[in-house]
Amino acid sequence: MIQVAQLFKQFDKTEVLKDIHMTFEDGKTYAIIGSSGSGKSTFLRCLNGLENPTSGSIIIDGVDIVKNEKELPKLRQHIGMVFQSFNLFEHKNATDNVTFALMKVKKISEDEARKIALAKLKEVGCDHRATHFPHQLSGGEKQRVAIARALAMEPSVMLFDEPTSALDPEMTVEVLKVMKQLTHTGMTIIVVTHEMNFAKEVSDTVIYMDKGEIVEIGSPKEFFEETKTARARQFLANML
Amino acid sequence: MNIDFTSTIPYIPYILQGIIITIQIAIVGAFFGSLIGFLFSLVSHRKNFLGATVRGFIDFFRGTPLIFQLSFFHYGLPQIFPGFLPTAFQTAMIIFSLNSSAYLAEILRAGIEAIDKGQIEAAKALGVSKFYTTIHIIIPQALRNVLPAIVNEFITLTKETSVASAIGVQEILRRQAIVTGTTYRPFEPLLLVGVTYYVLIKILSIFGKMVEKRLKYDSSSATI
Ligand SMILES: Nc1ncnc2c1ncn2[C@@H]1O[C@H](COP(=O)(O)OP(=O)(O)O)[C@@H](O)[C@H]1O
Ligand SMILES: [Mg+2]
């Protein structure tokens, strides 16, 4: 469980997150939506300590990561993250991208790490690209390898920051399919997305953010069909 | 045409032995220059005392002529520190190491800055330590990015070893001058020296191209 309370984040003078409260239950899928610049990425990046909150608490399995920065490296092993721009290691092929953290962080032997990597690449449908380098992969393949890399660490939480925003529609479908499979594995999944259909069909809870605040939280049905706030209604109207 | 090697021929071995000195200075300079330059590249951006000191050092070596640095170390410093009497050869090895470390630090720093920060974040998000990220993600890519510039720096270094002749190091150019002093024929030994430098630099650049090729990433090549 991840409990976020009174979370504030400032960059220089600008307040990017304002008094965020949110509880993420284990095994559930969350979609964070909102217009660009509303603080979605910043919020997500606070959850694994890539951003340092200005104040507040983020309690993950009993540990407040805002106060215990030393716990972060250990904690990050249990929180996978997938980025909009893939961020694959350019000088390593797909397999080595996956084995790297297994060997250097989990200290798993190379043989064992390779086996895990192949299995994970197969899970995301990229085992035929095992020895390809990032520059030899399509965008969709890159993102699926990035997902395999995160999954190989066997995280209990997966964070996705607009994983399909850099992809064309066909590749988006491939990646969303892989992500959808993950929702049945017991992992907590938190996705920042502009794919309204994904939010509607796959998530358990939709979080709508605007100007650094969580404006509305609800089940997809509540959110899309019985939208409570004017701001969310405006946002949805603009999305269509 | 007034070309006649007869009087120069007996001195050819003497001149060519200067290559060993040239190569020694170049190798020592390249080795320690790389080592020191590498360490400097990791701290030169820091906004603390160490970073400022390193930046000052780099600035000094890039901002003054090599011949001044050699003279200053060889003739200038002994006046202030009476016990300090480096030989010309020692001076050359030290100054070439420090001088190339300044240039290599700048080259490597540029290579590091050019790496897309996303990969570093990805490593962080996977729980990889800063140390492993530096060693396995940042350095290999920075090196590949700047390999041509590094080879170029080694070539410049090799050529510039000739400046050491000015403080009396018995490298190849100096030996040419000594031979000319007795034969009064500058053309023949100079020709020999020119060809020797040319061959040396050619070998270096071919070697550089080979390394560059090997480091290209594709599915058939070995990985780091
Ligand atoms: N590193 C940063 N430094 C300064 N401002 C930032 C930084 N990261 C984000 N911001 C600002 O914070 C706001 C929210 O950004 P972000 O969380 O990326 O929004 P979103 O992901 O919803 O588009 C934006 O106004 C952005 O300019
Ligand atoms: Mg964003």
Tab-separated table of C-alpha atoms and ligand atoms in Angstrom:
chain	number	residue	atom	x	y	z
A	1	MET	CA	0.000	0.000	0.000
A	2	ILE	CA	1.166	3.505	-0.808
A	3	GLN	CA	-0.214	6.293	1.340
A	4	VAL	CA	0.416	9.822	0.190
A	5	ALA	CA	-0.500	12.661	2.533
A	6	GLN	CA	-0.126	16.449	2.402
A	7	LEU	CA	2.328	16.141	-0.448
A	8	PHE	CA	3.741	19.409	-1.756
A	9	LYS	CA	6.341	19.931	-4.447
A	10	GLN	CA	7.871	23.208	-5.501
A	11	PHE	CA	10.330	23.849	-8.305
A	12	ASP	CA	12.034	27.119	-7.406
A	13	LYS	CA	8.974	29.296	-6.738
A	14	THR	CA	6.330	27.382	-8.664
A	15	GLU	CA	4.086	25.005	-6.766
A	16	VAL	CA	3.698	21.911	-8.881
A	17	LEU	CA	1.957	19.643	-6.364
A	18	LYS	CA	-0.424	21.112	-3.822
A	19	ASP	CA	-1.576	19.084	-0.882
A	20	ILE	CA	-1.928	15.709	-2.552
A	21	HIS	CA	-3.686	12.955	-0.585
A	22	MET	CA	-4.049	9.522	-2.111
A	23	THR	CA	-3.973	5.871	-1.099
A	24	PHE	CA	-2.960	3.246	-3.623
A	25	GLU	CA	-4.237	-0.221	-2.676
A	26	ASP	CA	-2.174	-3.296	-3.486
A	27	GLY	CA	-2.971	-5.052	-6.724
A	28	LYS	CA	-5.142	-2.304	-8.160
A	29	THR	CA	-4.685	-0.357	-11.372
A	30	TYR	CA	-4.785	3.444	-11.327
A	31	ALA	CA	-4.968	5.816	-14.250
A	32	ILE	CA	-3.764	9.377	-13.664
A	33	ILE	CA	-5.126	11.787	-16.239
A	34	GLY	CA	-5.093	15.524	-16.707
A	35	SER	CA	-3.845	18.138	-19.076
A	36	SER	CA	-0.171	18.681	-19.733
A	37	GLY	CA	1.664	20.537	-16.979
A	38	SER	CA	-0.818	19.536	-14.285
A	39	GLY	CA	1.852	17.727	-12.249
A	40	LYS	CA	1.122	14.088	-13.176
A	41	SER	CA	4.724	13.161	-13.942
A	42	THR	CA	5.996	14.974	-10.886
A	43	PHE	CA	3.525	13.097	-8.699
A	44	LEU	CA	4.496	9.751	-10.226
A	45	ARG	CA	8.193	10.511	-9.887
A	46	CYS	CA	7.743	11.347	-6.213
A	47	LEU	CA	6.466	7.810	-5.657
A	48	ASN	CA	9.879	6.277	-6.347
A	49	GLY	CA	11.911	9.235	-5.164
A	50	LEU	CA	13.055	10.500	-8.562
A	51	GLU	CA	11.677	13.818	-7.335
A	52	ASN	CA	12.213	15.031	-3.818
A	53	PRO	CA	8.944	16.349	-2.351
A	54	THR	CA	9.085	19.726	-0.639
A	55	SER	CA	6.949	18.404	2.215
A	56	GLY	CA	4.464	15.696	3.077
A	57	SER	CA	4.707	11.964	3.434
A	58	ILE	CA	4.736	8.979	1.108
A	59	ILE	CA	4.436	5.824	3.141
A	60	ILE	CA	5.202	2.650	1.217
A	61	ASP	CA	4.706	-0.572	3.143
A	62	GLY	CA	5.171	1.309	6.396
A	63	VAL	CA	8.256	3.322	5.424
A	64	ASP	CA	8.041	7.064	4.785
A	65	ILE	CA	10.336	7.546	1.797
A	66	VAL	CA	10.325	11.324	2.168
A	67	LYS	CA	12.062	10.986	5.527
A	68	ASN	CA	14.131	7.881	4.749
A	69	GLU	CA	16.052	8.691	1.617
A	70	LYS	CA	18.508	5.938	2.434
A	71	GLU	CA	15.776	3.377	1.850
A	72	LEU	CA	15.231	4.568	-1.700
A	73	PRO	CA	17.673	2.335	-3.606
A	74	LYS	CA	16.276	-0.744	-1.884
A	75	LEU	CA	12.734	0.411	-2.338
A	76	ARG	CA	13.205	1.121	-6.034
A	77	GLN	CA	13.856	-2.558	-6.638
A	78	HIS	CA	10.216	-3.132	-5.776
A	79	ILE	CA	8.898	-0.253	-7.852
A	80	GLY	CA	9.342	-0.565	-11.595
A	81	MET	CA	9.147	2.489	-13.805
A	82	VAL	CA	8.492	2.891	-17.501
A	83	PHE	CA	9.132	6.236	-19.193
A	84	GLN	CA	7.606	7.977	-22.161
A	85	SER	CA	10.985	8.084	-23.907
A	86	PHE	CA	11.836	4.405	-23.134
A	87	ASN	CA	15.255	5.276	-21.708
A	88	LEU	CA	16.840	2.014	-22.771
A	89	PHE	CA	20.607	1.740	-22.332
A	90	GLU	CA	21.717	2.568	-25.861
A	91	HIS	CA	24.942	0.573	-25.734
A	92	LYS	CA	23.340	-2.644	-24.521
A	93	ASN	CA	21.203	-5.048	-26.503
A	94	ALA	CA	17.707	-5.963	-25.351
A	95	THR	CA	18.871	-8.882	-23.202
A	96	ASP	CA	21.667	-6.885	-21.567
A	97	ASN	CA	19.253	-4.057	-20.872
A	98	VAL	CA	17.245	-6.512	-18.797
A	99	THR	CA	20.114	-8.385	-17.150
A	100	PHE	CA	22.005	-5.258	-16.057
A	101	ALA	CA	20.068	-4.457	-12.881
A	102	LEU	CA	19.505	-8.140	-12.133
A	103	MET	CA	23.258	-8.626	-11.988
A	104	LYS	CA	24.313	-5.311	-10.463
A	105	VAL	CA	21.464	-4.784	-8.026
A	106	LYS	CA	20.104	-8.226	-7.253
A	107	LYS	CA	23.544	-9.831	-7.716
A	108	ILE	CA	22.062	-12.662	-9.753
A	109	SER	CA	24.568	-14.677	-11.804
A	110	GLU	CA	24.849	-13.898	-15.499
A	111	ASP	CA	23.414	-17.255	-16.597
A	112	GLU	CA	20.446	-16.922	-14.316
A	113	ALA	CA	19.907	-13.290	-15.313
A	114	ARG	CA	19.885	-14.254	-18.986
A	115	LYS	CA	17.239	-16.872	-18.383
A	116	ILE	CA	15.073	-14.373	-16.577
A	117	ALA	CA	15.656	-11.797	-19.313
A	118	LEU	CA	14.616	-14.178	-22.057
A	119	ALA	CA	11.505	-15.197	-20.161
A	120	LYS	CA	10.539	-11.553	-19.611
A	121	LEU	CA	11.263	-10.609	-23.220
A	122	LYS	CA	9.024	-13.481	-24.248
A	123	GLU	CA	6.289	-12.215	-21.951
A	124	VAL	CA	6.264	-8.891	-23.769
A	125	GLY	CA	6.620	-10.523	-27.184
A	126	CYS	CA	10.174	-9.353	-27.865
A	127	ASP	CA	12.196	-12.560	-27.475
A	128	HIS	CA	12.967	-12.456	-31.211
A	129	ARG	CA	14.706	-9.131	-30.572
A	130	ALA	CA	16.898	-10.381	-27.728
A	131	THR	CA	20.217	-9.441	-29.345
A	132	HIS	CA	19.021	-6.249	-31.014
A	133	PHE	CA	20.257	-2.888	-29.854
A	134	PRO	CA	17.792	-0.111	-29.041
A	135	HIS	CA	18.511	1.724	-32.289
A	136	GLN	CA	17.489	-1.417	-34.165
A	137	LEU	CA	14.079	-1.633	-32.482
A	138	SER	CA	10.771	0.024	-33.323
A	139	GLY	CA	9.276	2.364	-30.738
A	140	GLY	CA	6.777	-0.249	-29.618
A	141	GLU	CA	9.521	-2.831	-29.231
A	142	LYS	CA	11.666	-0.409	-27.277
A	143	GLN	CA	8.863	0.262	-24.859
A	144	ARG	CA	8.126	-3.445	-24.456
A	145	VAL	CA	11.793	-4.152	-23.753
A	146	ALA	CA	11.698	-1.333	-21.201
A	147	ILE	CA	8.685	-2.992	-19.600
A	148	ALA	CA	10.513	-6.341	-19.561
A	149	ARG	CA	13.487	-4.642	-17.932
A	150	ALA	CA	11.289	-3.279	-15.153
A	151	LEU	CA	9.342	-6.533	-14.737
A	152	ALA	CA	12.493	-8.619	-14.414
A	153	MET	CA	13.123	-7.047	-11.019
A	154	GLU	CA	9.789	-8.550	-9.910
A	155	PRO	CA	8.400	-5.301	-8.592
A	156	SER	CA	5.179	-5.133	-6.625
A	157	VAL	CA	4.404	-1.710	-8.083
A	158	MET	CA	4.744	-0.528	-11.680
A	159	LEU	CA	4.751	3.154	-12.594
A	160	PHE	CA	4.103	4.148	-16.196
A	161	ASP	CA	4.602	7.754	-17.312
A	162	GLU	CA	2.769	8.199	-20.603
A	163	PRO	CA	4.193	4.953	-21.967
A	164	THR	CA	2.498	5.291	-25.334
A	165	SER	CA	2.682	9.037	-25.941
A	166	ALA	CA	5.747	8.711	-28.173
A	167	LEU	CA	4.245	5.862	-30.217
A	168	ASP	CA	2.052	5.734	-33.275
A	169	PRO	CA	-1.371	4.052	-32.913
A	170	GLU	CA	-0.317	0.576	-34.022
A	171	MET	CA	2.545	0.400	-31.555
A	172	THR	CA	0.352	1.894	-28.871
A	173	VAL	CA	-1.926	-1.100	-29.180
A	174	GLU	CA	0.987	-3.550	-28.713
A	175	VAL	CA	2.149	-1.787	-25.588
A	176	LEU	CA	-1.305	-1.367	-24.076
A	177	LYS	CA	-1.919	-5.078	-24.604
A	178	VAL	CA	1.174	-5.930	-22.596
A	179	MET	CA	0.170	-3.485	-19.871
A	180	LYS	CA	-3.309	-4.928	-19.721
A	181	GLN	CA	-1.864	-8.397	-19.063
A	182	LEU	CA	-0.054	-6.978	-16.058
A	183	THR	CA	-3.255	-5.895	-14.378
A	184	HIS	CA	-4.053	-9.539	-13.657
A	185	THR	CA	-0.790	-10.322	-11.900
A	186	GLY	CA	-1.449	-8.772	-8.503
A	187	MET	CA	0.883	-5.835	-9.064
A	188	THR	CA	-0.144	-2.304	-8.224
A	189	ILE	CA	-0.124	-0.374	-11.470
A	190	ILE	CA	-0.138	3.392	-11.728
A	191	VAL	CA	-0.314	4.813	-15.234
A	192	VAL	CA	-0.178	8.424	-16.340
A	193	THR	CA	-1.961	8.342	-19.655
A	194	HIS	CA	-3.839	10.214	-22.324
A	195	GLU	CA	-5.443	6.963	-23.516
A	196	MET	CA	-8.962	7.486	-22.221
A	197	ASN	CA	-10.064	4.066	-23.402
A	198	PHE	CA	-7.326	2.430	-21.368
A	199	ALA	CA	-8.373	4.425	-18.300
A	200	LYS	CA	-11.999	3.505	-18.899
A	201	GLU	CA	-11.549	-0.190	-19.574
A	202	VAL	CA	-8.494	-1.287	-17.654
A	203	SER	CA	-8.162	0.862	-14.542
A	204	ASP	CA	-9.893	0.337	-11.236
A	205	THR	CA	-9.599	3.981	-10.280
A	206	VAL	CA	-9.215	7.161	-12.276
A	207	ILE	CA	-7.368	10.118	-10.752
A	208	TYR	CA	-7.911	13.449	-12.419
A	209	MET	CA	-5.280	16.120	-11.768
A	210	ASP	CA	-5.324	19.791	-12.617
A	211	LYS	CA	-2.878	22.551	-11.653
A	212	GLY	CA	-1.065	20.389	-9.146
A	213	GLU	CA	-4.154	19.136	-7.354
A	214	ILE	CA	-6.113	15.941	-7.423
A	215	VAL	CA	-9.504	17.243	-8.450
A	216	GLU	CA	-11.435	14.039	-8.742
A	217	ILE	CA	-10.984	10.363	-7.859
A	218	GLY	CA	-13.413	7.637	-8.790
A	219	SER	CA	-14.074	4.373	-10.544
A	220	PRO	CA	-13.984	4.698	-14.324
A	221	LYS	CA	-17.756	4.433	-14.386
A	222	GLU	CA	-18.203	7.200	-11.830
A	223	PHE	CA	-15.581	9.381	-13.407
A	224	PHE	CA	-16.576	9.107	-17.032
A	225	GLU	CA	-20.342	8.789	-16.638
A	226	GLU	CA	-21.077	10.756	-13.482
A	227	THR	CA	-18.320	13.355	-13.601
A	228	LYS	CA	-18.645	15.496	-10.490
A	229	THR	CA	-16.483	18.551	-11.093
A	230	ALA	CA	-16.767	21.176	-13.758
A	231	ARG	CA	-13.002	21.073	-14.365
A	232	ALA	CA	-13.050	17.345	-15.127
A	233	ARG	CA	-16.065	17.764	-17.374
A	234	GLN	CA	-14.238	20.497	-19.265
A	235	PHE	CA	-11.150	18.288	-19.589
A	236	LEU	CA	-13.186	15.347	-20.898
A	237	ALA	CA	-15.010	17.576	-23.336
A	238	ASN	CA	-11.666	18.750	-24.705
A	239	MET	CA	-10.416	15.189	-25.057
A	240	LEU	CA	-13.186	14.241	-27.473
B	1	MET	CA	69.135	19.181	-57.068
B	2	ASN	CA	71.213	19.438	-53.965
B	3	ILE	CA	70.204	16.235	-52.197
B	4	ASP	CA	72.897	13.956	-50.889
B	5	PHE	CA	72.418	11.496	-48.079
B	6	THR	CA	76.062	10.406	-47.837
B	7	SER	CA	77.010	12.545	-44.884
B	8	THR	CA	73.666	11.950	-43.107
B	9	ILE	CA	73.538	8.150	-43.425
B	10	PRO	CA	75.898	7.415	-40.518
B	11	TYR	CA	73.594	9.416	-38.232
B	12	ILE	CA	70.335	7.746	-39.243
B	13	PRO	CA	70.364	5.234	-36.358
B	14	TYR	CA	71.083	8.079	-33.944
B	15	ILE	CA	68.162	10.107	-35.275
B	16	LEU	CA	65.787	7.168	-35.335
B	17	GLN	CA	66.598	6.313	-31.722
B	18	GLY	CA	64.936	9.624	-30.950
B	19	ILE	CA	61.644	7.984	-31.886
B	20	ILE	CA	61.890	5.923	-28.737
B	21	ILE	CA	62.026	9.121	-26.687
B	22	THR	CA	59.184	10.615	-28.722
B	23	ILE	CA	57.074	7.518	-28.230
B	24	GLN	CA	57.905	7.305	-24.542
B	25	ILE	CA	56.756	10.867	-23.954
B	26	ALA	CA	53.632	10.308	-26.055
B	27	ILE	CA	52.698	7.074	-24.283
B	28	VAL	CA	53.349	8.408	-20.799
B	29	GLY	CA	51.442	11.584	-21.695
B	30	ALA	CA	48.534	9.632	-23.166
B	31	PHE	CA	48.385	7.172	-20.272
B	32	PHE	CA	48.591	9.587	-17.356
B	33	GLY	CA	46.746	12.233	-19.325
B	34	SER	CA	43.835	9.799	-19.769
B	35	LEU	CA	43.921	8.701	-16.167
B	36	ILE	CA	44.049	12.187	-14.701
B	37	GLY	CA	41.735	13.570	-17.368
B	38	PHE	CA	39.195	10.863	-16.586
B	39	LEU	CA	39.220	11.663	-12.880
B	40	PHE	CA	38.984	15.376	-13.635
B	41	SER	CA	36.039	14.846	-15.984
B	42	LEU	CA	34.076	13.289	-13.132
B	43	VAL	CA	34.484	16.284	-10.827
B	44	SER	CA	35.106	19.293	-13.075
B	45	HIS	CA	31.400	20.223	-13.154
B	46	ARG	CA	31.017	20.213	-9.375
B	47	LYS	CA	30.184	23.475	-7.714
B	48	ASN	CA	32.565	22.986	-4.810
B	49	PHE	CA	36.213	23.651	-3.992
B	50	LEU	CA	37.426	20.492	-5.729
B	51	GLY	CA	35.490	21.307	-8.891
B	52	ALA	CA	36.740	24.894	-8.927
B	53	THR	CA	40.345	23.789	-8.412
B	54	VAL	CA	40.139	21.282	-11.241
B	55	ARG	CA	38.523	23.853	-13.524
B	56	GLY	CA	41.306	26.310	-12.705
B	57	PHE	CA	43.925	23.679	-13.477
B	58	ILE	CA	42.301	22.799	-16.811
B	59	ASP	CA	41.982	26.471	-17.656
B	60	PHE	CA	45.672	27.069	-16.991
B	61	PHE	CA	46.858	24.206	-19.199
B	62	ARG	CA	44.511	25.095	-22.026
B	63	GLY	CA	45.127	28.789	-21.681
B	64	THR	CA	48.916	28.885	-21.961
B	65	PRO	CA	51.277	27.610	-24.686
B	66	LEU	CA	52.884	24.229	-24.231
B	67	ILE	CA	56.357	25.654	-24.676
B	68	PHE	CA	55.700	28.083	-21.821
B	69	GLN	CA	54.537	25.217	-19.587
B	70	LEU	CA	57.666	23.204	-20.362
B	71	SER	CA	59.986	26.169	-19.807
B	72	PHE	CA	58.204	27.267	-16.667
B	73	PHE	CA	58.495	23.804	-15.144
B	74	HIS	CA	62.035	23.160	-16.319
B	75	TYR	CA	63.662	26.587	-15.850
B	76	GLY	CA	61.193	28.649	-13.820
B	77	LEU	CA	60.328	26.427	-10.887
B	78	PRO	CA	63.929	25.412	-9.989
B	79	GLN	CA	64.676	29.080	-9.285
B	80	ILE	CA	61.922	29.205	-6.685
B	81	PHE	CA	62.447	25.687	-5.310
B	82	PRO	CA	66.250	25.271	-5.338
B	83	GLY	CA	66.229	21.519	-4.685
B	84	PHE	CA	63.807	20.915	-7.540
B	85	LEU	CA	65.817	19.923	-10.602
B	86	PRO	CA	63.758	17.891	-13.042
B	87	THR	CA	65.599	16.633	-16.127
B	88	ALA	CA	64.262	17.769	-19.477
B	89	PHE	CA	62.888	14.290	-20.104
B	90	GLN	CA	61.106	14.196	-16.709
B	91	THR	CA	59.708	17.662	-17.365
B	92	ALA	CA	58.377	16.542	-20.729
B	93	MET	CA	56.657	13.483	-19.299
B	94	ILE	CA	55.038	15.445	-16.504
B	95	ILE	CA	53.962	18.441	-18.571
B	96	PHE	CA	52.622	16.334	-21.433
B	97	SER	CA	50.631	14.247	-18.941
B	98	LEU	CA	49.138	17.309	-17.286
B	99	ASN	CA	48.592	19.162	-20.535
B	100	SER	CA	46.771	16.309	-22.229
B	101	SER	CA	44.812	15.574	-19.038
B	102	ALA	CA	43.341	19.074	-19.312
B	103	TYR	CA	42.225	18.529	-22.898
B	104	LEU	CA	41.012	14.975	-22.276
B	105	ALA	CA	39.037	16.087	-19.215
B	106	GLU	CA	37.175	18.600	-21.383
B	107	ILE	CA	36.580	16.023	-24.107
B	108	LEU	CA	35.289	13.401	-21.672
B	109	ARG	CA	33.128	15.956	-19.870
B	110	ALA	CA	31.475	16.818	-23.172
B	111	GLY	CA	30.907	13.102	-23.784
B	112	ILE	CA	29.276	12.712	-20.403
B	113	GLU	CA	27.066	15.771	-20.890
B	114	ALA	CA	25.931	14.383	-24.235
B	115	ILE	CA	24.469	11.231	-22.703
B	116	ASP	CA	20.733	11.335	-22.540
B	117	LYS	CA	19.797	11.838	-18.875
B	118	GLY	CA	16.850	9.476	-19.255
B	119	GLN	CA	19.136	6.445	-19.137
B	120	ILE	CA	20.654	7.623	-15.902
B	121	GLU	CA	17.168	8.025	-14.448
B	122	ALA	CA	16.201	4.588	-15.700
B	123	ALA	CA	19.198	3.089	-13.905
B	124	LYS	CA	18.299	5.005	-10.767
B	125	ALA	CA	14.715	3.792	-10.971
B	126	LEU	CA	15.991	0.212	-11.174
B	127	GLY	CA	17.871	0.736	-7.909
B	128	VAL	CA	21.308	0.768	-9.576
B	129	SER	CA	23.936	2.608	-7.522
B	130	LYS	CA	25.573	5.798	-8.780
B	131	PHE	CA	28.880	3.939	-8.982
B	132	TYR	CA	27.587	1.174	-11.261
B	133	THR	CA	25.679	3.693	-13.336
B	134	THR	CA	28.866	5.672	-13.863
B	135	ILE	CA	30.997	2.639	-14.674
B	136	HIS	CA	28.579	0.690	-16.839
B	137	ILE	CA	26.229	3.239	-18.363
B	138	ILE	CA	27.880	6.656	-18.436
B	139	ILE	CA	31.551	5.891	-19.119
B	140	PRO	CA	31.164	3.377	-21.975
B	141	GLN	CA	28.777	5.673	-23.825
B	142	ALA	CA	30.782	8.821	-23.133
B	143	LEU	CA	33.904	7.066	-24.439
B	144	ARG	CA	32.193	6.014	-27.628
B	145	ASN	CA	30.773	9.473	-28.148
B	146	VAL	CA	34.166	11.110	-27.948
B	147	LEU	CA	36.478	8.420	-29.269
B	148	PRO	CA	37.321	10.343	-32.447
B	149	ALA	CA	38.150	13.401	-30.352
B	150	ILE	CA	40.335	11.311	-28.045
B	151	VAL	CA	42.255	9.787	-30.956
B	152	ASN	CA	42.653	13.292	-32.290
B	153	GLU	CA	44.066	14.428	-28.947
B	154	PHE	CA	46.563	11.539	-28.954
B	155	ILE	CA	47.653	12.521	-32.449
B	156	THR	CA	48.089	16.147	-31.409
B	157	LEU	CA	50.026	14.981	-28.370
B	158	THR	CA	52.350	12.866	-30.488
B	159	LYS	CA	53.037	15.755	-32.840
B	160	GLU	CA	53.567	18.196	-30.001
B	161	THR	CA	56.220	16.039	-28.345
B	162	SER	CA	58.478	17.790	-30.854
B	163	VAL	CA	58.129	20.960	-28.768
B	164	ALA	CA	60.092	19.179	-26.034
B	165	SER	CA	63.169	19.656	-28.216
B	166	ALA	CA	63.096	23.300	-27.138
B	167	ILE	CA	64.084	22.397	-23.564
B	168	GLY	CA	66.702	19.947	-24.808
B	169	VAL	CA	64.901	16.623	-24.753
B	170	GLN	CA	66.755	14.311	-27.120
B	171	GLU	CA	63.724	13.334	-29.120
B	172	ILE	CA	63.780	12.946	-32.874
B	173	LEU	CA	63.561	16.608	-33.892
B	174	ARG	CA	66.314	17.628	-31.481
B	175	ARG	CA	68.577	14.917	-32.857
B	176	GLN	CA	68.003	16.199	-36.360
B	177	ALA	CA	69.240	19.630	-35.237
B	178	ILE	CA	72.304	18.086	-33.618
B	179	VAL	CA	73.166	16.123	-36.763
B	180	THR	CA	72.655	19.165	-38.949
B	181	GLY	CA	75.081	20.970	-36.663
B	182	THR	CA	77.871	18.673	-37.758
B	183	THR	CA	76.877	17.907	-41.389
B	184	TYR	CA	75.531	21.387	-42.279
B	185	ARG	CA	72.826	19.605	-44.294
B	186	PRO	CA	69.386	20.257	-42.803
B	187	PHE	CA	67.274	18.884	-45.656
B	188	GLU	CA	68.101	15.169	-45.471
B	189	PRO	CA	67.634	14.636	-41.732
B	190	LEU	CA	64.502	16.825	-41.772
B	191	LEU	CA	63.055	14.682	-44.535
B	192	LEU	CA	63.738	11.613	-42.438
B	193	VAL	CA	62.087	13.199	-39.397
B	194	GLY	CA	59.035	14.267	-41.415
B	195	VAL	CA	58.513	10.805	-42.842
B	196	THR	CA	58.949	9.233	-39.414
B	197	TYR	CA	56.321	11.501	-37.816
B	198	TYR	CA	53.992	10.891	-40.707
B	199	VAL	CA	54.240	7.107	-40.397
B	200	LEU	CA	53.810	7.281	-36.628
B	201	ILE	CA	50.664	9.416	-36.913
B	202	LYS	CA	49.276	7.206	-39.698
B	203	ILE	CA	49.647	4.130	-37.512
B	204	LEU	CA	47.864	5.929	-34.680
B	205	SER	CA	44.946	7.042	-36.811
B	206	ILE	CA	44.497	3.627	-38.429
B	207	PHE	CA	44.483	2.093	-34.975
B	208	GLY	CA	41.913	4.680	-33.875
B	209	LYS	CA	39.643	3.846	-36.811
B	210	MET	CA	39.864	0.155	-35.965
B	211	VAL	CA	38.846	0.738	-32.369
B	212	GLU	CA	35.996	2.987	-33.470
B	213	LYS	CA	34.702	0.305	-35.778
B	214	ARG	CA	34.828	-2.334	-33.097
B	215	LEU	CA	32.826	-0.177	-30.748
B	216	LYS	CA	29.885	0.316	-33.099
B	217	TYR	CA	26.839	-1.326	-31.630
B	218	ASP	CA	24.894	-3.802	-33.660
B	219	SER	CA	23.533	-7.263	-32.981
B	220	SER	CA	26.686	-8.974	-34.214
B	221	SER	CA	29.212	-7.145	-32.048
B	222	ALA	CA	30.334	-7.956	-28.554
B	223	THR	CA	28.779	-5.936	-25.752
B	224	ILE	CA	30.295	-4.258	-22.751
C	1	LIG	N1	12.657	19.756	-13.092
C	1	LIG	C1	11.769	20.762	-13.157
C	1	LIG	N2	12.158	22.024	-12.902
C	1	LIG	C2	11.289	23.054	-12.955
C	1	LIG	N3	9.980	22.911	-13.255
C	1	LIG	C3	9.532	21.673	-13.524
C	1	LIG	C4	10.405	20.528	-13.488
C	1	LIG	N4	9.678	19.424	-13.793
C	1	LIG	C5	8.428	19.871	-13.998
C	1	LIG	N5	8.323	21.199	-13.839
C	1	LIG	C6	7.105	21.994	-13.977
C	1	LIG	O1	6.130	21.411	-13.170
C	1	LIG	C7	4.868	21.452	-13.801
C	1	LIG	C8	4.268	20.061	-13.833
C	1	LIG	O2	5.060	19.251	-14.680
C	1	LIG	P1	4.749	17.716	-14.907
C	1	LIG	O3	4.686	17.048	-13.604
C	1	LIG	O4	5.755	17.230	-15.880
C	1	LIG	O5	3.309	17.770	-15.566
C	1	LIG	P2	2.574	16.697	-16.470
C	1	LIG	O6	3.315	15.395	-16.364
C	1	LIG	O7	1.187	16.626	-15.912
C	1	LIG	O8	2.572	17.231	-17.848
C	1	LIG	C9	5.083	22.055	-15.149
C	1	LIG	O9	4.701	23.408	-15.101
C	1	LIG	C10	6.556	21.944	-15.370
C	1	LIG	O10	7.028	22.999	-16.156
C	2	MG	MG	4.290	14.302	-17.878
